[in-house]
Coordinates of N, CA and C in Angstrom, one line a residue:
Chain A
X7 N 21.5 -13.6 -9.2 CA 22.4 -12.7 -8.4 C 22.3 -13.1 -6.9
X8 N 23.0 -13.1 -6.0 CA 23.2 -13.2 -5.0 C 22.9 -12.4 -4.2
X9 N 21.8 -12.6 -2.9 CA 21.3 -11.9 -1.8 C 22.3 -11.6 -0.6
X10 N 23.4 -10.8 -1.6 CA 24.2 -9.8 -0.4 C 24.3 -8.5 -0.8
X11 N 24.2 -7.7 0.7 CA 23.8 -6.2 0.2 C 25.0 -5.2 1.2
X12 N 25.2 -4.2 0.2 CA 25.9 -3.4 1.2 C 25.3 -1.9 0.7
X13 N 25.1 -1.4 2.3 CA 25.1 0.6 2.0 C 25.7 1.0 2.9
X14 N 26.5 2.1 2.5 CA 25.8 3.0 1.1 C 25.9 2.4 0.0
X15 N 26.3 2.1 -1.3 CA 26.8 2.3 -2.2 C 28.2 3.3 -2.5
X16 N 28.0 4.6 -2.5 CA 28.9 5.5 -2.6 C 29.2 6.6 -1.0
X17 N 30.1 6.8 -0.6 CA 30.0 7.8 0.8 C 31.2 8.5 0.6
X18 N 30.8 9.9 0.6 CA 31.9 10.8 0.6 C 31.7 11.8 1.9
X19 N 33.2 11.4 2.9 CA 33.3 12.0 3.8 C 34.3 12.8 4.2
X20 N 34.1 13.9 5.2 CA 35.5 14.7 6.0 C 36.2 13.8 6.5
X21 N 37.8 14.1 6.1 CA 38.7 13.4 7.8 C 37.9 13.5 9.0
X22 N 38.3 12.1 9.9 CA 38.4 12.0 11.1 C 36.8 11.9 11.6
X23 N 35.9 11.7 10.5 CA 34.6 11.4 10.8 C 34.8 9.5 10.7
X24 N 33.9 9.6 11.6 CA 33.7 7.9 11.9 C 32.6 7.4 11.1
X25 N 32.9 5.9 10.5 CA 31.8 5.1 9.6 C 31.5 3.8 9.8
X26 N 30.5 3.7 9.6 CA 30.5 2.6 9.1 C 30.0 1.4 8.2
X27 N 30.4 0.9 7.5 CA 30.0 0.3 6.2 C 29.0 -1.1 6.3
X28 N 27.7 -1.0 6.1 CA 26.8 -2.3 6.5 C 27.1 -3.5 5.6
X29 N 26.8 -4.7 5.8 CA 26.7 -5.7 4.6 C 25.9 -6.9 5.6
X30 N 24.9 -7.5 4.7 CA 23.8 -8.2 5.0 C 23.7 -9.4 4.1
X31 N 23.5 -10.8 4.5 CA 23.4 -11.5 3.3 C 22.5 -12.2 3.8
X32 N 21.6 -12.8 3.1 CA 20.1 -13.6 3.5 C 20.3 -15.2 2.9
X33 N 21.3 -15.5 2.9 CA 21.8 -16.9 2.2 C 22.3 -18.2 3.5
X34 N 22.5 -17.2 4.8 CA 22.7 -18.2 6.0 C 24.0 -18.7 6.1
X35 N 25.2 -18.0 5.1 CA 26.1 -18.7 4.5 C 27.0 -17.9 6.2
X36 N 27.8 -19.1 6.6 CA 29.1 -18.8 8.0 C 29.5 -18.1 8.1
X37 N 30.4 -17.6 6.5 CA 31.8 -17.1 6.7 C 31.5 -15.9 5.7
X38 N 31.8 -14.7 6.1 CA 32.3 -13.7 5.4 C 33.6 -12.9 5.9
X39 N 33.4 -11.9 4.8 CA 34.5 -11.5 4.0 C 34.4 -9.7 3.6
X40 N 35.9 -9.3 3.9 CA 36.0 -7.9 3.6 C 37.4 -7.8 2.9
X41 N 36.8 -7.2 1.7 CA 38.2 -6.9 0.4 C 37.9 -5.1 0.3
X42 N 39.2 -5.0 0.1 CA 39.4 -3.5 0.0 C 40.0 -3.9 -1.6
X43 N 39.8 -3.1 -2.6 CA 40.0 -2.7 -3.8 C 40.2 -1.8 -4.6
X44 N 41.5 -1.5 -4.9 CA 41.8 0.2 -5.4 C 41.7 -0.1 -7.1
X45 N 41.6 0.9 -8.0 CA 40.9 0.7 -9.2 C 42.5 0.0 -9.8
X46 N 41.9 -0.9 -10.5 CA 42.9 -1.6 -11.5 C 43.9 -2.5 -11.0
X47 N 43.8 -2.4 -9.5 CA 44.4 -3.7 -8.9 C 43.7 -4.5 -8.0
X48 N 44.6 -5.6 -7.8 CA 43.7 -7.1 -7.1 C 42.6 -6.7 -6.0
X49 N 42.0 -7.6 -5.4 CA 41.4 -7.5 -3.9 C 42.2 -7.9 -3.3
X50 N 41.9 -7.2 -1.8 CA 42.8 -8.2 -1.0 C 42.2 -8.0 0.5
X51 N 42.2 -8.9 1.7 CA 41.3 -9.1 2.1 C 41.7 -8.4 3.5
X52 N 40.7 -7.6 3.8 CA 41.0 -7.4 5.2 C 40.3 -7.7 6.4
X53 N 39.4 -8.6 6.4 CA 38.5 -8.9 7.5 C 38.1 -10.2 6.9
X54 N 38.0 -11.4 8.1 CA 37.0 -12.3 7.3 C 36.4 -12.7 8.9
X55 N 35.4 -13.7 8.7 CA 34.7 -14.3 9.8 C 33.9 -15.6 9.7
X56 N 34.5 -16.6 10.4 CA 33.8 -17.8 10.4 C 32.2 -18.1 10.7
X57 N 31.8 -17.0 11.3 CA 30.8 -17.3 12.2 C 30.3 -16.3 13.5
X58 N 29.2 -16.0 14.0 CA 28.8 -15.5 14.6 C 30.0 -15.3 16.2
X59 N 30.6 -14.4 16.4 CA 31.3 -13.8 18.0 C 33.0 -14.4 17.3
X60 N 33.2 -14.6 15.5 CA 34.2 -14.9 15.0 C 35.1 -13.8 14.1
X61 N 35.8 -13.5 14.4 CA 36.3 -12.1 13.8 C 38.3 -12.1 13.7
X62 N 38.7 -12.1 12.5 CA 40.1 -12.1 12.0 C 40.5 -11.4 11.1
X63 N 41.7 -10.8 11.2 CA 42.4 -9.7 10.2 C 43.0 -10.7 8.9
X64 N 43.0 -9.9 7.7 CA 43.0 -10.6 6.7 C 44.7 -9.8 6.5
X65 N 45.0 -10.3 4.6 CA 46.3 -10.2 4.5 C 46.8 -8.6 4.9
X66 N 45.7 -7.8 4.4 CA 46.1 -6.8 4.2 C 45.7 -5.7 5.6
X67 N 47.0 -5.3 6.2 CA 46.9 -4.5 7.3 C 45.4 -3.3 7.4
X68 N 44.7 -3.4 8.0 CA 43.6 -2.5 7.5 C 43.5 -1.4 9.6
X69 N 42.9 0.0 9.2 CA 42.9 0.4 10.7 C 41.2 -0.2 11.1
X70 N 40.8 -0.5 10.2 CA 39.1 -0.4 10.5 C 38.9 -1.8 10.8
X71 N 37.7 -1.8 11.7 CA 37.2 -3.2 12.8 C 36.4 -3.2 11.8
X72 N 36.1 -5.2 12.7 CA 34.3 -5.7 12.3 C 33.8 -6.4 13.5
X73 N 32.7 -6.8 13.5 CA 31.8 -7.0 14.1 C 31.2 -8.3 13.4
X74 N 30.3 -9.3 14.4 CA 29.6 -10.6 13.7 C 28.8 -11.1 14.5
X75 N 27.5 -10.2 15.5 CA 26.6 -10.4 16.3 C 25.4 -11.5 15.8
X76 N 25.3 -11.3 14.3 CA 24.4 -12.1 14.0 C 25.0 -12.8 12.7
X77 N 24.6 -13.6 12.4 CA 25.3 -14.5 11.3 C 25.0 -13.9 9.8
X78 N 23.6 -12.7 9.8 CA 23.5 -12.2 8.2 C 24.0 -10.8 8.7
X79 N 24.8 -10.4 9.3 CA 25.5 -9.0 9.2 C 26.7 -9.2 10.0
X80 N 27.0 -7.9 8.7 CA 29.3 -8.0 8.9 C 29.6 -6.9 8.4
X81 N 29.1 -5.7 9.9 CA 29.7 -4.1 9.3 C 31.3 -3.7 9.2
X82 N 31.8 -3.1 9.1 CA 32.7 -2.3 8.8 C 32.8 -1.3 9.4
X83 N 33.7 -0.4 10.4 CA 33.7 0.5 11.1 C 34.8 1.2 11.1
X84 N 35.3 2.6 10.6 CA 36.4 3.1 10.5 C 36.3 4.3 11.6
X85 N 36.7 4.5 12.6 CA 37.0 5.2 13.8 C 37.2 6.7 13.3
X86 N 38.3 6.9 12.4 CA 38.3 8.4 12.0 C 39.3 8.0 10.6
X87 N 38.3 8.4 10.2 CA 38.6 8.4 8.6 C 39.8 8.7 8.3
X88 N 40.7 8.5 7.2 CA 41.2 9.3 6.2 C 41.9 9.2 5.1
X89 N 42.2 10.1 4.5 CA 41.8 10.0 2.6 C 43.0 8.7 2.4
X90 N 44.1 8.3 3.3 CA 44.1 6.7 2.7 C 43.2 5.7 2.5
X91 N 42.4 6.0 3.4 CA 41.0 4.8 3.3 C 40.4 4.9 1.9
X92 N 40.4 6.0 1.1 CA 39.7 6.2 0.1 C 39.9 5.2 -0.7
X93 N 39.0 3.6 -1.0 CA 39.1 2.7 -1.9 C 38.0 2.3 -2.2
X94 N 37.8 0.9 -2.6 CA 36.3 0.5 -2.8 C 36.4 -0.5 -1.5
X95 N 35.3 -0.9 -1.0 CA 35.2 -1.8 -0.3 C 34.1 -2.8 -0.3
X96 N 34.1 -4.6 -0.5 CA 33.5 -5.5 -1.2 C 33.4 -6.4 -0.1
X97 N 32.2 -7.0 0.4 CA 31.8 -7.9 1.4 C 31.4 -9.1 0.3
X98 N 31.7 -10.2 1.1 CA 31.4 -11.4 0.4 C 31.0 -12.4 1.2
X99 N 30.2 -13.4 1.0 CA 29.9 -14.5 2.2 C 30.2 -15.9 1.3
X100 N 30.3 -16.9 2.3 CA 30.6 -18.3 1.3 C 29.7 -19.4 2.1
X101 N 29.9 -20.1 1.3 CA 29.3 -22.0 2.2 C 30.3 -22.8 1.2
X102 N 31.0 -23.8 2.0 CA 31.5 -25.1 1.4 C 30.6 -25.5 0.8
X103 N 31.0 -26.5 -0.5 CA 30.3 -27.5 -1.6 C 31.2 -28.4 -1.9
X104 N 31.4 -29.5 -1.5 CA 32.8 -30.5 -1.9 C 33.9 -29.9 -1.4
X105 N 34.8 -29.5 -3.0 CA 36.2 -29.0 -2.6 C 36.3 -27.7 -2.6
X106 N 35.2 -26.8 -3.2 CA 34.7 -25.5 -3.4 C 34.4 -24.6 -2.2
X107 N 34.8 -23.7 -2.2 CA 34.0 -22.5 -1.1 C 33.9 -21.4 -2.1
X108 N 32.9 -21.1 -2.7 CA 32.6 -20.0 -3.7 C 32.2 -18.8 -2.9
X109 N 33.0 -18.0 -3.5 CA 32.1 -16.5 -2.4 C 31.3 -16.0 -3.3
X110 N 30.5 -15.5 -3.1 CA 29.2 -14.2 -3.6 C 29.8 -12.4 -3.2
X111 N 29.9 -11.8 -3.8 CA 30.0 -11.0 -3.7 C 28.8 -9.8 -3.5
X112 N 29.0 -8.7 -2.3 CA 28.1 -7.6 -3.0 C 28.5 -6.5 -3.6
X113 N 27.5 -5.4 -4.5 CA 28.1 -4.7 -5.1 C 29.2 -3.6 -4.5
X114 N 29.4 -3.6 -3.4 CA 30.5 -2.9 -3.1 C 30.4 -1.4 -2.5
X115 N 30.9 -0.8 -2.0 CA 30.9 0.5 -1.3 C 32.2 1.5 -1.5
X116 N 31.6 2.5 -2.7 CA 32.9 3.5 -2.7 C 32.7 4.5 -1.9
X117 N 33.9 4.5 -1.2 CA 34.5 5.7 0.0 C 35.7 6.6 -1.1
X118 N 35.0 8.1 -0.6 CA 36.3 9.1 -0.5 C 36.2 9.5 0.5
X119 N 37.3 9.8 1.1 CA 37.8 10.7 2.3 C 38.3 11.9 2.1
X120 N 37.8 12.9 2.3 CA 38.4 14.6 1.6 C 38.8 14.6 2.8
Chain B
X1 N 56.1 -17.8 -3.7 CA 54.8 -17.1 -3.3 C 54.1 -17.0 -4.6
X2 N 53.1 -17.5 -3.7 CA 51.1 -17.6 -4.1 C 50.9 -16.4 -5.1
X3 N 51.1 -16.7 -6.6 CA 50.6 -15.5 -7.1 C 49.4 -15.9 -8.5
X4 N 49.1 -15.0 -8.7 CA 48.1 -14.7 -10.3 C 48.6 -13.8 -10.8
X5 N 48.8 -14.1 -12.2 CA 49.1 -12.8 -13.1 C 48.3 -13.3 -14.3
X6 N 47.8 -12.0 -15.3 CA 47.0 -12.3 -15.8 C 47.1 -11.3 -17.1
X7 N 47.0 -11.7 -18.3 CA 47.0 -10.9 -19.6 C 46.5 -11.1 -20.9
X8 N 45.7 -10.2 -21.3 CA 46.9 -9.1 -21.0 C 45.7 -7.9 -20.1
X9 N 47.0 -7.0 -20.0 CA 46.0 -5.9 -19.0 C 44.6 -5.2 -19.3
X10 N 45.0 -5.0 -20.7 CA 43.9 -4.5 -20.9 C 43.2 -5.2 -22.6
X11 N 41.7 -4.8 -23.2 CA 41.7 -5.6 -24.0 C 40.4 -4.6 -24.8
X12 N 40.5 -4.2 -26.2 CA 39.6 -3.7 -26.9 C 39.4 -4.4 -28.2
X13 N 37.8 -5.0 -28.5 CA 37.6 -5.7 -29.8 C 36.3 -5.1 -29.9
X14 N 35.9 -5.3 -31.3 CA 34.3 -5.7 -32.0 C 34.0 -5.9 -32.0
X15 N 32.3 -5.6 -31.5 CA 31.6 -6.5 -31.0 C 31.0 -7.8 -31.8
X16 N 31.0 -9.0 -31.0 CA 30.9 -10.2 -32.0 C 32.1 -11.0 -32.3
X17 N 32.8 -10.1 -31.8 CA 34.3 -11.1 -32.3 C 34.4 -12.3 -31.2
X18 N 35.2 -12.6 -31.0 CA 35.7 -13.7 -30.1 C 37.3 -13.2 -29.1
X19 N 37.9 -13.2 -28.2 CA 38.8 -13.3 -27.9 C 38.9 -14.1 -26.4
X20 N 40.8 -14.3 -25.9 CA 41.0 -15.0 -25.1 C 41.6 -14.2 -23.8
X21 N 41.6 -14.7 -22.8 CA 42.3 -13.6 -21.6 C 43.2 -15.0 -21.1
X22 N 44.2 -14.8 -20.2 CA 44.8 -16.0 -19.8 C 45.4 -15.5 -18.5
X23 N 45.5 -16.5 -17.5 CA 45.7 -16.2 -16.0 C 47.2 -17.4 -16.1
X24 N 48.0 -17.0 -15.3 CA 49.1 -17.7 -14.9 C 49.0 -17.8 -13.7
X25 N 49.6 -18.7 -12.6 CA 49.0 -19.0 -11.2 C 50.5 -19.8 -10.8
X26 N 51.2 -19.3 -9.5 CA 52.0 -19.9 -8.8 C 51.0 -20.6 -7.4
X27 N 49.5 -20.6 -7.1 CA 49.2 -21.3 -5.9 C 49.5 -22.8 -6.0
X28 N 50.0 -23.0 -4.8 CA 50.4 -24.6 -4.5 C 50.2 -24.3 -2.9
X29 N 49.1 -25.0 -2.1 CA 48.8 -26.6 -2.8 C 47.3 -26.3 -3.7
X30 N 46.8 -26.4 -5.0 CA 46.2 -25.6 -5.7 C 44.7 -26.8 -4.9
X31 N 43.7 -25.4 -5.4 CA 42.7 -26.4 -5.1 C 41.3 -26.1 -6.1
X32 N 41.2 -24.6 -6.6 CA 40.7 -24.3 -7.7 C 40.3 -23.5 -8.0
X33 N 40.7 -23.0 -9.4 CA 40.4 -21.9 -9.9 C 39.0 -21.0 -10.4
X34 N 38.6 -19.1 -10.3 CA 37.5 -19.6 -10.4 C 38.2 -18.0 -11.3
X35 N 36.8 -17.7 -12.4 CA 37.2 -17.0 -13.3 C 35.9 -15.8 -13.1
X36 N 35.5 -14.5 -12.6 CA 34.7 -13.9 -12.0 C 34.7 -12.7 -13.4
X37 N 33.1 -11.9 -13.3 CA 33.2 -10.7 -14.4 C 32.9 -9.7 -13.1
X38 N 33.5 -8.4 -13.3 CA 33.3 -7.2 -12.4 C 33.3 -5.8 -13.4
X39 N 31.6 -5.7 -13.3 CA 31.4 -4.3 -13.8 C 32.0 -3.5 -13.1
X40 N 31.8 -2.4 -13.9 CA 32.9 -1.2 -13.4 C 31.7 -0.8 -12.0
X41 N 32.0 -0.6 -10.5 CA 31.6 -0.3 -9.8 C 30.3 -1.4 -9.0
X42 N 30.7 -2.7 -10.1 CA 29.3 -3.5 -9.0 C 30.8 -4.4 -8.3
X43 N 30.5 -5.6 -7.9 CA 31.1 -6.6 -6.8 C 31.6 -7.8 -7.8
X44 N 32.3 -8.9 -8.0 CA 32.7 -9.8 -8.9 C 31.7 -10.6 -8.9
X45 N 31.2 -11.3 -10.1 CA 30.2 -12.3 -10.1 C 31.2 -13.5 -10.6
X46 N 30.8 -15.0 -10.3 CA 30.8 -15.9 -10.7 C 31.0 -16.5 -12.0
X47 N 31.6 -16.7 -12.9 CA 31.6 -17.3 -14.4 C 31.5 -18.8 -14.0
X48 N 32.9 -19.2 -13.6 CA 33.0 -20.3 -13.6 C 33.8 -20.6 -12.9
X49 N 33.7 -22.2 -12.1 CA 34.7 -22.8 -11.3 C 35.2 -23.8 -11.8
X50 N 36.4 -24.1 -11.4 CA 37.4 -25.6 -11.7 C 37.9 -26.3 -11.1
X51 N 38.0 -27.0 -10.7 CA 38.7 -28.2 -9.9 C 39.4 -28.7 -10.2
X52 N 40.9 -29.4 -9.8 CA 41.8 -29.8 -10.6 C 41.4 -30.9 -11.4
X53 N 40.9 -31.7 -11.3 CA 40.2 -32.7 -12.5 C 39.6 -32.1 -14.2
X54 N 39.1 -31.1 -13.9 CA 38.1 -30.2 -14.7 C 39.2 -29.4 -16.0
X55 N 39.4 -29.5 -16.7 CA 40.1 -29.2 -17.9 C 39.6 -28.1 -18.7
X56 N 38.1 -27.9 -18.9 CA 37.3 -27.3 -19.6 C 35.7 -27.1 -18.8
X57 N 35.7 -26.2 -19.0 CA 33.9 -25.9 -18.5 C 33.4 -24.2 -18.8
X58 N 31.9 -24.7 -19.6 CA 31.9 -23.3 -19.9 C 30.3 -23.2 -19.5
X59 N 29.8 -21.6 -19.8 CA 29.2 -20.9 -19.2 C 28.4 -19.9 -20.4
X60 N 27.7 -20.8 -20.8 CA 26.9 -19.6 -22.0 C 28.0 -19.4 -23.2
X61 N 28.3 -18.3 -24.0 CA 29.5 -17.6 -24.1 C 30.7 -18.1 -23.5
X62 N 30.6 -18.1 -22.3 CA 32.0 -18.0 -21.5 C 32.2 -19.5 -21.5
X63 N 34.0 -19.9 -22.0 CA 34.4 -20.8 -21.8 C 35.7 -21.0 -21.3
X64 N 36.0 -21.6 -20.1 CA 37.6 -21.7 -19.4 C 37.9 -22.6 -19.4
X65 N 39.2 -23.2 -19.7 CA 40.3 -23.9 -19.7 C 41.2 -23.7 -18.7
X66 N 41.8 -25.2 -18.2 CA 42.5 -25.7 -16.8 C 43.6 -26.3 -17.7
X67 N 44.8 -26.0 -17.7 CA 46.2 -26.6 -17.4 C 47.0 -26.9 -16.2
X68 N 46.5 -28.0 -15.3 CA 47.3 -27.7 -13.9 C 48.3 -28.3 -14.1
X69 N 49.2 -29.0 -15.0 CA 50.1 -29.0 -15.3 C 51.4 -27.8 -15.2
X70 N 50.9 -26.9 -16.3 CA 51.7 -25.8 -16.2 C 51.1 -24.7 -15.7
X71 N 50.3 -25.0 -15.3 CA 49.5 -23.3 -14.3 C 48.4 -22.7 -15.1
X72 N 48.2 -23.2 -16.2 CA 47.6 -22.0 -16.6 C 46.2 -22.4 -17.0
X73 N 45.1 -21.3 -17.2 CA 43.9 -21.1 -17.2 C 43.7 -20.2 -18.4
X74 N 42.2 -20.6 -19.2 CA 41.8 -19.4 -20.1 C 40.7 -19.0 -20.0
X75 N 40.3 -17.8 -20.5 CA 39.1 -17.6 -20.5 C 38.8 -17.5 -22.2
X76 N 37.6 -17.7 -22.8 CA 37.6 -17.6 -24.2 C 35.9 -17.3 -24.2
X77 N 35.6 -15.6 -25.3 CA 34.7 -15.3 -24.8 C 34.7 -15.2 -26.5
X78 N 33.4 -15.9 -26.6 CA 32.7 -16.3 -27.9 C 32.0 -14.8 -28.7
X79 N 31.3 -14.5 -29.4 CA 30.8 -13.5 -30.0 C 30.2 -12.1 -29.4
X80 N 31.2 -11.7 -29.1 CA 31.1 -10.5 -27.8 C 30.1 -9.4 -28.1
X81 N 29.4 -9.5 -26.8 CA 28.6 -8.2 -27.0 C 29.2 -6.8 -26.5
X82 N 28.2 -6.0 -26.1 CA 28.6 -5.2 -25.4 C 28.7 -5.0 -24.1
X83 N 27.6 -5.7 -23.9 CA 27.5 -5.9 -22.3 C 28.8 -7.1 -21.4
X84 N 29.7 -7.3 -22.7 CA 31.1 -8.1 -22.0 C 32.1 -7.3 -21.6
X85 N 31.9 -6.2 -21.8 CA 33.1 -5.1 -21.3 C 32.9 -5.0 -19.9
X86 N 33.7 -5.0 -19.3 CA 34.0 -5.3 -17.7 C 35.3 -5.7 -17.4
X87 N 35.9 -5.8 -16.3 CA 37.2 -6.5 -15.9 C 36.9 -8.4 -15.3
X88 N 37.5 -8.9 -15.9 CA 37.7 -10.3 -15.6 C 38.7 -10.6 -14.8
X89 N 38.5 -11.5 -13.8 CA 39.1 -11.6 -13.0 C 39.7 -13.1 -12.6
X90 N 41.0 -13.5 -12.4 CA 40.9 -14.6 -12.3 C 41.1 -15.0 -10.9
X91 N 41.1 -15.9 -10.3 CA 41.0 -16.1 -8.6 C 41.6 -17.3 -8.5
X92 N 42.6 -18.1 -8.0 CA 42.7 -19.6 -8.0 C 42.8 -19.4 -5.7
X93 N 42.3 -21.1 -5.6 CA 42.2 -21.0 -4.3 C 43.0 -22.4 -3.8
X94 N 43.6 -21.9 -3.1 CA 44.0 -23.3 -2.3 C 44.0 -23.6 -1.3
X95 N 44.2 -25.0 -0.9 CA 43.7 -26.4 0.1 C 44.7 -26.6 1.4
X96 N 45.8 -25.6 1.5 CA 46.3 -25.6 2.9 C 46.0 -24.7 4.0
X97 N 45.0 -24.5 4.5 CA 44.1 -23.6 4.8 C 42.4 -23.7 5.2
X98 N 41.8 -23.6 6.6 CA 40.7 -24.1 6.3 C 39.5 -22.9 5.7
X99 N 40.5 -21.7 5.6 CA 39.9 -20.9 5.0 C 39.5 -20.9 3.6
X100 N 40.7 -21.8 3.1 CA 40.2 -21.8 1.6 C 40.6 -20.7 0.7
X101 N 42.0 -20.1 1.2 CA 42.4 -18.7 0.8 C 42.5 -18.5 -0.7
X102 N 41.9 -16.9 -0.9 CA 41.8 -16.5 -2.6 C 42.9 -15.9 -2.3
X103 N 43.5 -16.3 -3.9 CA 44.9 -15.5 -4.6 C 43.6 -14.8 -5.5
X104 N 43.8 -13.5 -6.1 CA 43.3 -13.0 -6.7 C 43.9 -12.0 -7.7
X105 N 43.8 -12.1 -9.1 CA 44.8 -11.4 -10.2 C 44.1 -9.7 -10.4
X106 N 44.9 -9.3 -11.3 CA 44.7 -8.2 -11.1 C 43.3 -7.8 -12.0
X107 N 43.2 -8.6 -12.8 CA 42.0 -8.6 -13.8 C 42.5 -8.4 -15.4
X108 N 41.4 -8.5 -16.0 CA 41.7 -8.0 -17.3 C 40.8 -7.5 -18.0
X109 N 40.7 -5.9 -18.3 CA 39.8 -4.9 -18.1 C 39.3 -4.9 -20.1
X110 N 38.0 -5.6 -20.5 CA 38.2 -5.6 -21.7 C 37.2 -4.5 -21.9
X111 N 37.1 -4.4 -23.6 CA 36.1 -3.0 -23.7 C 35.2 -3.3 -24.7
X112 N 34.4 -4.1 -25.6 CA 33.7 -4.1 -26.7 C 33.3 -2.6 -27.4
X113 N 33.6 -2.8 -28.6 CA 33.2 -1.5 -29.2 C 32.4 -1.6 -30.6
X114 N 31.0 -1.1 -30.7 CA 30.5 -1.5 -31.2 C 30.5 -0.9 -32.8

């Protein structure tokens, strides 16, 4: 299994409180990755990052930032919550291999917003 | 437009049996497909990757199939346990891009029943 971690696991919060979601990988790998995921349909990505002071919006319009001070951490920060945010949320990091860039996944972070 | 579709949606057998899941894929310019398992609430793992050369490659149990011809990909899961119920996911990535962008399907949620 792959040394990427995210906590909490589960976080259930009030509107309009501020969060934010850690993810750590110990693999050295460049580029990560933020997928939001609602149950039964695709991922889709809303943060990714090449590299350390590297930070880009993915397909999917998201209100929450990231950050990439150090190359094994890529938090997630939602300013003031609310119960749209309520989905799963999945950090992933990669390294090129030939024609491949395989991501790793970690197990993910469920948010409700009451 | 870059898509995955993937069927069927959902999937319930015996344990031990055998069955197939199949992914359809409009990415172009394709660069390769990868076939991931996602427990209910952990992050997607890895099965298997493909490269357009690659026709067949399997993984324990797990065996996939490449038609880049007409798009399509299989998954074919050999004498099912129980621990194969999860959603399958199929992912193809392509080569215009230095990101390496994932198309990602919606999955296909099977259930073993013992």
């Amino acid at each position: 299994e792959a040394d990427i971690y995210q906590t909490p696991r589960y976080l259930v919060i009030g509107t309009g409180k501020k969060i934010t979601l850690e993810c750590s990988q110990t693999m050295g790998h460049d580029k990560m990755y933020w997928y939001q995921q609602d149950p039964g349909m695709e991922l889709h990505l809303i943060h990714y990052s090449y590299g350390v002071n590297s930070t880009e919006k993915g397909d999917l319009s998201s209100e929450s930032t990231v950050s990439r001070i150090r190359t094994e951490h890529f938090p997630l920060t939602l300013e003031s919550a609310r119960p749209s945010h309520t989905s799963q949320y999945l950090c992933a990091s990669s390294v090129e291999s030939g024609t491949t860039n395989e991501q790793f996944f970690g197990p993910g972070t469920r948010l409700t917003v009451l | 437009k870059n898509q995955v579709e993937q069927s069927p949606q959902s999937l319930i057998i015996l344990e031990g049996k055998n069955c197939t899941l199949q992914c359809n894929y409009t990415v172009s310019p394709f660069s390769n497909l990868r076939w991931y398992k996602q427990d209910t609430g952990r992050g997607p793992v890895s099965l298997t990757i493909m490269t357009f050369s690659e026709n067949t490659k399997s993984n324990g149990r797990y065996t996939a199939t490449l038609d880049a011809d007409t798009k399509q990909s299989s998954l074919h899961i050999t004498a099912s346990q129980l621990s194969d119920s999860a959603s399958y996911i199929c992912v193809v990535s392509d080569r215009g891009s230095t990101l390496g962008r994932l198309y990602f399907g919606r999955g296909t949620q099977l259930t073993v029943w013992p």
